[in-house]
Amino acid sequence: MDDFVYAEVDPAELAEYREQVQTWMGENMPRRDRDNPWHPTRDDDEQSSRNRELQRRLFDGGYAAVCYPLKYGGQSLTIAHQRIIDEVSMGFDMPLLFSVPTLSICGPTILEYGTEQQKQRYIPAWIRGDELWVQFMSEPSGGSDMAGALTRADRDGDAFVINGSKIWSTFAQRSDYALMLARTNWEVPKHRGLTMFIVPIRHQGIEIHPIKMVDGTDEFCQEYFNDVIIPAGNVVGEVDDGWSVASRLLFHERAAVGNASPYTQGRHRGRSASGLADLVAAARRRSADEQGRLRQQIGRVVAMRQLEPLLSARVVRGIEEGRLAAPAGSLVRLFHGLAQMERQTAAFEIRGDSALVWKPGDTSGGYGVEYVQRQQACIGGGTTEMARNIISERILGMPRESAADRDLPFNQVPRRG
Ligand SMILES: Cc1cc2nc3c(=O)[nH]c(=O)nc-3n(C[C@H](O)[C@H](O)[C@H](O)COP(=O)(O)OP(=O)(O)OC[C@H]3O[C@@H](n4cnc5c(N)ncnc54)[C@H](O)[C@@H]3O)c2cc1C
């Protein structure tokens, strides 16, 4: 990873940069509709094309993926510059589909493990808004045990033939490429027989099935691979060493999910992230005997909201200076999941019936939908239970969880069917 990302910057230079970003955003990016930021039946195709267009605008202005190296289309700037863009862009529509996973998870993985040819081919295309990526990691047999992947890639001359299935891939049907983990060697223990591939999504043998969500959208997909032929040049890292690549991908994913990545662009702001004043006003409308309980609930939300960026900055700095090991990213991932749950639960409970039953066009229903989806924050990007495992084993030094399959050749691991 390039050192410039974490370099110290003169505060005067940053102040000037903030002014430039404010002026440019005001003139070039559409403002967020504050009265109606929640669209329950948003059209996902429209969202995808709009994200591509907004990413292109950022690129043309010189504000896309600013922590990426100049030679691949970034600006070789620092995380402090990116944070300024994140703060200023809160009031504007941003191409968040490009932020995660394309630029912040797949991107740094390719920067670290990709060949020069892969970097030159793919990175500028993300930054210009031409190509959207997705991760094909989770499988129907389970996402937490990523090293237990059953999707197979069998060598055939200069290519691999892929068969199997992946699931919970965000926006796969509207993406162009995927990073995919598949098993290339069944005769070694599970972590040693995996390979990471770049897979073009609209490709012979790949079937994509959208999964209908509780809010009517189809954000997730399941994919089926039937004799999909992928050239060996699409391997990222070394054949059978995909776990090293996947481990770094997971590191970048935890950082992105915990708002600690230099490669995210803009921040997600659901309804429950809206102003504290709204929450307090809603609480005041509730009965007098509920006020004490609601005050405590709001207090917890405020405390977590203030702690989250401080924790994230401390962990980022600790990892960068070598005081904390890379698994410390799990601290911010865990905290983010818990804080998000707390926010969405409070926003729903404080609004009471209006978040439960609402008339068409009444935006308070958004709090109800966010409440139903609230566990996403504790599952996507690796579950909070897995984050707790990592913290206990790899930061606190507690004994490792027992795993009967860890040292067995994968083809000898007993499994159903
Ligand atoms: C918003 C969102 C976006 C996502 N996007 C993608 C994507 O783009 N690509 C992709 O590949 N996947 C994606 N996922 C899937 C996600 O990575 C998986 O859901 C997650 O890793 C958990 O896997 P699972 O759902 O199969 O649950 P399982 O792994 O089956 O786990 C079930 C439960 O058991 C717990 N558990 C499992 N093992 C342990 C253990 N050893 N110790 C303690 N508890 C354990 C888990 O924490 C969980 O509560 C996304 C998920 C969400 C919610």
PDB file of C-alpha atoms in Angstrom, residues 85-309:
ATOM      1  CA  ILE A  85     -14.900  14.907   0.616  1.00  0.00           C
ATOM      2  CA  ASP A  86     -16.946  12.552   2.843  1.00  0.00           C
ATOM      3  CA  GLU A  87     -17.999  15.391   5.156  1.00  0.00           C
ATOM      4  CA  VAL A  88     -18.797  17.919   2.450  1.00  0.00           C
ATOM      5  CA  SER A  89     -20.673  15.362   0.332  1.00  0.00           C
ATOM      6  CA  MET A  90     -23.163  14.538   3.131  1.00  0.00           C
ATOM      7  CA  GLY A  91     -25.608  17.028   1.590  1.00  0.00           C
ATOM      8  CA  PHE A  92     -25.217  15.641  -1.945  1.00  0.00           C
ATOM      9  CA  ASP A  93     -26.068  12.507  -3.896  1.00  0.00           C
ATOM     10  CA  MET A  94     -22.950  10.351  -4.104  1.00  0.00           C
ATOM     11  CA  PRO A  95     -22.182   7.185  -6.121  1.00  0.00           C
ATOM     12  CA  LEU A  96     -22.225   4.980  -3.022  1.00  0.00           C
ATOM     13  CA  LEU A  97     -22.569   1.800  -5.110  1.00  0.00           C
ATOM     14  CA  PHE A  98     -18.994   2.397  -6.293  1.00  0.00           C
ATOM     15  CA  SER A  99     -17.779   3.081  -2.774  1.00  0.00           C
ATOM     16  CA  VAL A 100     -18.477  -0.414  -1.367  1.00  0.00           C
ATOM     17  CA  PRO A 101     -17.372  -2.958  -2.483  1.00  0.00           C
ATOM     18  CA  THR A 102     -15.785  -1.815  -5.794  1.00  0.00           C
ATOM     19  CA  LEU A 103     -13.418   0.907  -4.616  1.00  0.00           C
ATOM     20  CA  SER A 104     -12.964   0.043  -0.939  1.00  0.00           C
ATOM     21  CA  ILE A 105     -12.882  -3.791  -0.887  1.00  0.00           C
ATOM     22  CA  CYS A 106     -12.159  -5.215  -4.355  1.00  0.00           C
ATOM     23  CA  GLY A 107      -9.986  -2.181  -5.160  1.00  0.00           C
ATOM     24  CA  PRO A 108      -7.321  -2.363  -2.453  1.00  0.00           C
ATOM     25  CA  THR A 109      -7.230  -6.160  -2.868  1.00  0.00           C
ATOM     26  CA  ILE A 110      -6.321  -5.729  -6.544  1.00  0.00           C
ATOM     27  CA  LEU A 111      -3.880  -2.945  -5.630  1.00  0.00           C
ATOM     28  CA  GLU A 112      -2.091  -5.334  -3.281  1.00  0.00           C
ATOM     29  CA  TYR A 113      -2.330  -8.635  -5.151  1.00  0.00           C
ATOM     30  CA  GLY A 114      -3.195  -7.815  -8.778  1.00  0.00           C
ATOM     31  CA  THR A 115      -0.664  -7.986 -11.608  1.00  0.00           C
ATOM     32  CA  GLU A 116       0.336  -4.675 -13.203  1.00  0.00           C
ATOM     33  CA  GLN A 117      -1.753  -5.650 -16.214  1.00  0.00           C
ATOM     34  CA  GLN A 118      -4.830  -6.247 -14.022  1.00  0.00           C
ATOM     35  CA  LYS A 119      -4.346  -2.911 -12.245  1.00  0.00           C
ATOM     36  CA  GLN A 120      -4.057  -0.978 -15.487  1.00  0.00           C
ATOM     37  CA  ARG A 121      -7.039  -2.757 -17.030  1.00  0.00           C
ATOM     38  CA  TYR A 122      -9.508  -2.521 -14.128  1.00  0.00           C
ATOM     39  CA  ILE A 123      -8.726   0.318 -11.695  1.00  0.00           C
ATOM     40  CA  PRO A 124      -9.221   3.271 -14.094  1.00  0.00           C
ATOM     41  CA  ALA A 125     -12.528   1.711 -15.230  1.00  0.00           C
ATOM     42  CA  TRP A 126     -13.892   1.779 -11.620  1.00  0.00           C
ATOM     43  CA  ILE A 127     -12.735   5.300 -10.993  1.00  0.00           C
ATOM     44  CA  ARG A 128     -14.327   6.575 -14.236  1.00  0.00           C
ATOM     45  CA  GLY A 129     -17.615   4.893 -13.289  1.00  0.00           C
ATOM     46  CA  ASP A 130     -17.493   2.441 -16.204  1.00  0.00           C
ATOM     47  CA  GLU A 131     -17.405  -0.857 -14.307  1.00  0.00           C
ATOM     48  CA  LEU A 132     -19.031  -1.900 -11.065  1.00  0.00           C
ATOM     49  CA  TRP A 133     -17.720  -4.894  -9.091  1.00  0.00           C
ATOM     50  CA  VAL A 134     -19.225  -7.311  -6.611  1.00  0.00           C
ATOM     51  CA  GLN A 135     -17.884  -9.990  -4.273  1.00  0.00           C
ATOM     52  CA  PHE A 136     -18.715 -13.654  -4.863  1.00  0.00           C
ATOM     53  CA  MET A 137     -17.650 -15.016  -1.461  1.00  0.00           C
ATOM     54  CA  SER A 138     -20.662 -16.340   0.506  1.00  0.00           C
ATOM     55  CA  GLU A 139     -22.119 -19.707  -0.456  1.00  0.00           C
ATOM     56  CA  PRO A 140     -25.451 -21.353   0.339  1.00  0.00           C
ATOM     57  CA  SER A 141     -23.559 -23.650   2.755  1.00  0.00           C
ATOM     58  CA  GLY A 142     -22.550 -20.594   4.873  1.00  0.00           C
ATOM     59  CA  GLY A 143     -20.764 -17.276   4.605  1.00  0.00           C
ATOM     60  CA  SER A 144     -18.876 -17.105   7.914  1.00  0.00           C
ATOM     61  CA  ASP A 145     -16.715 -20.093   7.056  1.00  0.00           C
ATOM     62  CA  MET A 146     -15.443 -18.538   3.837  1.00  0.00           C
ATOM     63  CA  ALA A 147     -12.498 -20.947   3.741  1.00  0.00           C
ATOM     64  CA  GLY A 148     -14.992 -23.810   3.486  1.00  0.00           C
ATOM     65  CA  ALA A 149     -16.006 -22.734  -0.064  1.00  0.00           C
ATOM     66  CA  LEU A 150     -17.423 -25.580  -2.151  1.00  0.00           C
ATOM     67  CA  THR A 151     -17.445 -23.798  -5.524  1.00  0.00           C
ATOM     68  CA  ARG A 152     -14.770 -25.534  -7.594  1.00  0.00           C
ATOM     69  CA  ALA A 153     -12.350 -24.285 -10.241  1.00  0.00           C
ATOM     70  CA  ASP A 154     -10.664 -27.121 -12.153  1.00  0.00           C
ATOM     71  CA  ARG A 155      -7.592 -26.412 -14.252  1.00  0.00           C
ATOM     72  CA  ASP A 156      -7.923 -27.078 -17.986  1.00  0.00           C
ATOM     73  CA  GLY A 157      -4.791 -25.910 -19.872  1.00  0.00           C
ATOM     74  CA  ASP A 158      -4.679 -22.100 -19.790  1.00  0.00           C
ATOM     75  CA  ALA A 159      -8.070 -21.818 -18.154  1.00  0.00           C
ATOM     76  CA  PHE A 160     -10.159 -22.896 -15.150  1.00  0.00           C
ATOM     77  CA  VAL A 161     -13.631 -24.436 -15.325  1.00  0.00           C
ATOM     78  CA  ILE A 162     -15.900 -23.188 -12.561  1.00  0.00           C
ATOM     79  CA  ASN A 163     -18.917 -24.976 -11.097  1.00  0.00           C
ATOM     80  CA  GLY A 164     -20.952 -24.177  -7.987  1.00  0.00           C
ATOM     81  CA  SER A 165     -23.016 -21.392  -6.492  1.00  0.00           C
ATOM     82  CA  LYS A 166     -22.552 -18.106  -4.603  1.00  0.00           C
ATOM     83  CA  ILE A 167     -25.186 -16.107  -2.744  1.00  0.00           C
ATOM     84  CA  TRP A 168     -26.008 -12.737  -1.068  1.00  0.00           C
ATOM     85  CA  SER A 169     -24.006 -10.875  -3.700  1.00  0.00           C
ATOM     86  CA  THR A 170     -25.025  -7.230  -3.507  1.00  0.00           C
ATOM     87  CA  PHE A 171     -26.196  -5.781  -6.843  1.00  0.00           C
ATOM     88  CA  ALA A 172     -24.647  -8.652  -8.831  1.00  0.00           C
ATOM     89  CA  GLN A 173     -27.286  -8.326 -11.554  1.00  0.00           C
ATOM     90  CA  ARG A 174     -26.201  -4.731 -12.164  1.00  0.00           C
ATOM     91  CA  SER A 175     -22.446  -5.274 -11.821  1.00  0.00           C
ATOM     92  CA  ASP A 176     -19.804  -6.035 -14.440  1.00  0.00           C
ATOM     93  CA  TYR A 177     -17.139  -8.120 -12.673  1.00  0.00           C
ATOM     94  CA  ALA A 178     -16.742 -10.097  -9.461  1.00  0.00           C
ATOM     95  CA  LEU A 179     -13.915 -11.215  -7.237  1.00  0.00           C
ATOM     96  CA  MET A 180     -14.610 -14.868  -6.565  1.00  0.00           C
ATOM     97  CA  LEU A 181     -13.062 -17.414  -4.229  1.00  0.00           C
ATOM     98  CA  ALA A 182     -13.112 -21.011  -5.487  1.00  0.00           C
ATOM     99  CA  ARG A 183     -11.505 -24.303  -4.545  1.00  0.00           C
ATOM    100  CA  THR A 184      -8.659 -25.388  -6.796  1.00  0.00           C
ATOM    101  CA  ASN A 185      -7.148 -28.111  -4.608  1.00  0.00           C
ATOM    102  CA  TRP A 186      -9.227 -30.614  -2.593  1.00  0.00           C
ATOM    103  CA  GLU A 187      -6.286 -32.643  -1.294  1.00  0.00           C
ATOM    104  CA  VAL A 188      -4.951 -30.043   1.154  1.00  0.00           C
ATOM    105  CA  PRO A 189      -6.543 -28.460   4.284  1.00  0.00           C
ATOM    106  CA  LYS A 190      -9.262 -25.938   3.497  1.00  0.00           C
ATOM    107  CA  HIS A 191      -7.235 -22.713   3.778  1.00  0.00           C
ATOM    108  CA  ARG A 192      -4.538 -24.020   1.416  1.00  0.00           C
ATOM    109  CA  GLY A 193      -6.565 -25.029  -1.652  1.00  0.00           C
ATOM    110  CA  LEU A 194      -8.361 -21.815  -2.606  1.00  0.00           C
ATOM    111  CA  THR A 195      -7.788 -19.355  -5.471  1.00  0.00           C
ATOM    112  CA  MET A 196      -9.146 -15.833  -6.079  1.00  0.00           C
ATOM    113  CA  PHE A 197     -10.472 -15.087  -9.580  1.00  0.00           C
ATOM    114  CA  ILE A 198     -11.700 -12.072 -11.530  1.00  0.00           C
ATOM    115  CA  VAL A 199     -14.980 -13.160 -13.140  1.00  0.00           C
ATOM    116  CA  PRO A 200     -16.866 -11.206 -15.824  1.00  0.00           C
ATOM    117  CA  ILE A 201     -20.505 -11.416 -14.743  1.00  0.00           C
ATOM    118  CA  ARG A 202     -22.242 -11.544 -18.112  1.00  0.00           C
ATOM    119  CA  HIS A 203     -20.468 -14.690 -19.193  1.00  0.00           C
ATOM    120  CA  GLN A 204     -21.493 -17.999 -20.670  1.00  0.00           C
ATOM    121  CA  GLY A 205     -22.530 -20.462 -17.956  1.00  0.00           C
ATOM    122  CA  ILE A 206     -23.362 -17.870 -15.250  1.00  0.00           C
ATOM    123  CA  GLU A 207     -27.001 -17.606 -14.167  1.00  0.00           C
ATOM    124  CA  ILE A 208     -27.987 -14.766 -11.839  1.00  0.00           C
ATOM    125  CA  HIS A 209     -31.142 -14.988  -9.742  1.00  0.00           C
ATOM    126  CA  PRO A 210     -32.206 -11.846  -7.840  1.00  0.00           C
ATOM    127  CA  ILE A 211     -33.582 -12.444  -4.311  1.00  0.00           C
ATOM    128  CA  LYS A 212     -36.664 -10.412  -3.319  1.00  0.00           C
ATOM    129  CA  MET A 213     -36.171  -8.433  -0.101  1.00  0.00           C
ATOM    130  CA  VAL A 214     -38.659  -7.510   2.586  1.00  0.00           C
ATOM    131  CA  ASP A 215     -38.825  -3.904   1.298  1.00  0.00           C
ATOM    132  CA  GLY A 216     -39.644  -5.052  -2.259  1.00  0.00           C
ATOM    133  CA  THR A 217     -36.176  -4.413  -3.689  1.00  0.00           C
ATOM    134  CA  ASP A 218     -33.876  -7.118  -5.054  1.00  0.00           C
ATOM    135  CA  GLU A 219     -30.497  -6.026  -3.806  1.00  0.00           C
ATOM    136  CA  PHE A 220     -29.115  -9.564  -3.346  1.00  0.00           C
ATOM    137  CA  CYS A 221     -28.568 -12.344  -5.854  1.00  0.00           C
ATOM    138  CA  GLN A 222     -27.691 -16.001  -5.994  1.00  0.00           C
ATOM    139  CA  GLU A 223     -25.445 -17.109  -8.874  1.00  0.00           C
ATOM    140  CA  TYR A 224     -25.060 -20.540 -10.435  1.00  0.00           C
ATOM    141  CA  PHE A 225     -21.886 -21.485 -12.339  1.00  0.00           C
ATOM    142  CA  ASN A 226     -22.156 -24.246 -14.913  1.00  0.00           C
ATOM    143  CA  ASP A 227     -18.824 -25.031 -16.625  1.00  0.00           C
ATOM    144  CA  VAL A 228     -17.802 -21.370 -16.692  1.00  0.00           C
ATOM    145  CA  ILE A 229     -14.428 -21.024 -18.448  1.00  0.00           C
ATOM    146  CA  ILE A 230     -12.152 -18.356 -16.965  1.00  0.00           C
ATOM    147  CA  PRO A 231      -8.606 -17.718 -18.318  1.00  0.00           C
ATOM    148  CA  ALA A 232      -5.707 -18.372 -15.927  1.00  0.00           C
ATOM    149  CA  GLY A 233      -4.732 -14.703 -16.418  1.00  0.00           C
ATOM    150  CA  ASN A 234      -7.744 -13.823 -14.236  1.00  0.00           C
ATOM    151  CA  VAL A 235      -6.185 -15.388 -11.127  1.00  0.00           C
ATOM    152  CA  VAL A 236      -5.429 -12.772  -8.447  1.00  0.00           C
ATOM    153  CA  GLY A 237      -2.317 -13.699  -6.457  1.00  0.00           C
ATOM    154  CA  GLU A 238      -1.124 -17.309  -6.659  1.00  0.00           C
ATOM    155  CA  VAL A 239      -3.085 -20.441  -7.474  1.00  0.00           C
ATOM    156  CA  ASP A 240      -3.984 -22.244  -4.178  1.00  0.00           C
ATOM    157  CA  ASP A 241      -2.960 -19.161  -2.162  1.00  0.00           C
ATOM    158  CA  GLY A 242      -6.361 -17.488  -2.419  1.00  0.00           C
ATOM    159  CA  TRP A 243      -6.707 -17.451   1.377  1.00  0.00           C
ATOM    160  CA  SER A 244      -3.913 -14.869   1.646  1.00  0.00           C
ATOM    161  CA  VAL A 245      -5.813 -12.693  -0.855  1.00  0.00           C
ATOM    162  CA  ALA A 246      -9.144 -13.349   0.896  1.00  0.00           C
ATOM    163  CA  SER A 247      -7.656 -12.419   4.290  1.00  0.00           C
ATOM    164  CA  ARG A 248      -6.638  -9.008   2.960  1.00  0.00           C
ATOM    165  CA  LEU A 249     -10.026  -8.636   1.252  1.00  0.00           C
ATOM    166  CA  LEU A 250     -11.682  -9.302   4.640  1.00  0.00           C
ATOM    167  CA  PHE A 251      -9.388  -6.754   6.274  1.00  0.00           C
ATOM    168  CA  HIS A 252     -10.440  -4.124   3.716  1.00  0.00           C
ATOM    169  CA  GLU A 253     -14.079  -5.144   4.100  1.00  0.00           C
ATOM    170  CA  ARG A 254     -13.993  -4.664   7.887  1.00  0.00           C
ATOM    171  CA  ALA A 255     -12.345  -1.275   7.415  1.00  0.00           C
ATOM    172  CA  ALA A 256     -14.962  -0.244   4.828  1.00  0.00           C
ATOM    173  CA  VAL A 257     -17.883  -1.425   6.951  1.00  0.00           C
ATOM    174  CA  GLY A 258     -16.439   0.296  10.040  1.00  0.00           C
ATOM    175  CA  ASN A 259     -15.857   3.620   8.205  1.00  0.00           C
ATOM    176  CA  ALA A 260     -12.097   3.210   8.617  1.00  0.00           C
ATOM    177  CA  SER A 261     -11.103   2.743   4.968  1.00  0.00           C
ATOM    178  CA  PRO A 262      -9.303   5.455   2.972  1.00  0.00           C
ATOM    179  CA  TYR A 263     -11.006   4.099  -0.156  1.00  0.00           C
ATOM    180  CA  THR A 264     -14.686   4.659   0.658  1.00  0.00           C
ATOM    181  CA  GLN A 265     -16.247   7.717  -1.001  1.00  0.00           C
ATOM    182  CA  GLY A 266     -19.103   9.429   0.834  1.00  0.00           C
ATOM    183  CA  ARG A 267     -21.166   7.947   3.644  1.00  0.00           C
ATOM    184  CA  HIS A 268     -24.412   6.033   3.717  1.00  0.00           C
ATOM    185  CA  ARG A 269     -27.063   8.039   5.535  1.00  0.00           C
ATOM    186  CA  GLY A 270     -30.274   6.163   6.183  1.00  0.00           C
ATOM    187  CA  ARG A 271     -33.230   7.909   7.769  1.00  0.00           C
ATOM    188  CA  SER A 272     -32.153   6.928  11.280  1.00  0.00           C
ATOM    189  CA  ALA A 273     -28.866   8.793  10.778  1.00  0.00           C
ATOM    190  CA  SER A 274     -30.889  11.998  10.359  1.00  0.00           C
ATOM    191  CA  GLY A 275     -30.466  14.769  12.885  1.00  0.00           C
ATOM    192  CA  LEU A 276     -30.587  14.326  16.607  1.00  0.00           C
ATOM    193  CA  ALA A 277     -33.047  17.208  16.754  1.00  0.00           C
ATOM    194  CA  ASP A 278     -35.599  15.101  14.792  1.00  0.00           C
ATOM    195  CA  LEU A 279     -35.210  12.246  17.258  1.00  0.00           C
ATOM    196  CA  VAL A 280     -35.618  14.511  20.297  1.00  0.00           C
ATOM    197  CA  ALA A 281     -38.658  16.202  18.734  1.00  0.00           C
ATOM    198  CA  ALA A 282     -40.251  12.776  18.096  1.00  0.00           C
ATOM    199  CA  ALA A 283     -39.509  11.725  21.715  1.00  0.00           C
ATOM    200  CA  ARG A 284     -41.151  14.917  23.059  1.00  0.00           C
ATOM    201  CA  ARG A 285     -44.368  13.978  21.301  1.00  0.00           C
ATOM    202  CA  ARG A 286     -44.575  10.752  23.343  1.00  0.00           C
ATOM    203  CA  SER A 287     -46.322  10.560  26.730  1.00  0.00           C
ATOM    204  CA  ALA A 288     -44.744  12.006  29.886  1.00  0.00           C
ATOM    205  CA  ASP A 289     -44.245   8.621  31.562  1.00  0.00           C
ATOM    206  CA  GLU A 290     -42.132   7.419  28.590  1.00  0.00           C
ATOM    207  CA  GLN A 291     -39.755  10.391  28.663  1.00  0.00           C
ATOM    208  CA  GLY A 292     -37.197   8.913  31.121  1.00  0.00           C
ATOM    209  CA  ARG A 293     -36.746   5.707  29.105  1.00  0.00           C
ATOM    210  CA  LEU A 294     -36.553   7.565  25.786  1.00  0.00           C
ATOM    211  CA  ARG A 295     -34.016  10.028  27.185  1.00  0.00           C
ATOM    212  CA  GLN A 296     -31.741   7.099  28.086  1.00  0.00           C
ATOM    213  CA  GLN A 297     -32.198   5.573  24.648  1.00  0.00           C
ATOM    214  CA  ILE A 298     -31.275   8.869  22.961  1.00  0.00           C
ATOM    215  CA  GLY A 299     -28.296   9.204  25.331  1.00  0.00           C
ATOM    216  CA  ARG A 300     -26.936   5.850  24.160  1.00  0.00           C
ATOM    217  CA  VAL A 301     -27.366   6.859  20.498  1.00  0.00           C
ATOM    218  CA  VAL A 302     -25.549  10.159  21.106  1.00  0.00           C
ATOM    219  CA  ALA A 303     -22.695   8.454  22.976  1.00  0.00           C
ATOM    220  CA  MET A 304     -22.200   5.859  20.236  1.00  0.00           C
ATOM    221  CA  ARG A 305     -22.408   8.490  17.511  1.00  0.00           C
ATOM    222  CA  GLN A 306     -19.599  10.440  19.168  1.00  0.00           C
ATOM    223  CA  LEU A 307     -17.471   7.397  19.936  1.00  0.00           C
ATOM    224  CA  GLU A 308     -17.640   5.772  16.500  1.00  0.00           C
ATOM    225  CA  PRO A 309     -15.424   8.217  14.547  1.00  0.00           C
TER     226      PRO A 309
END
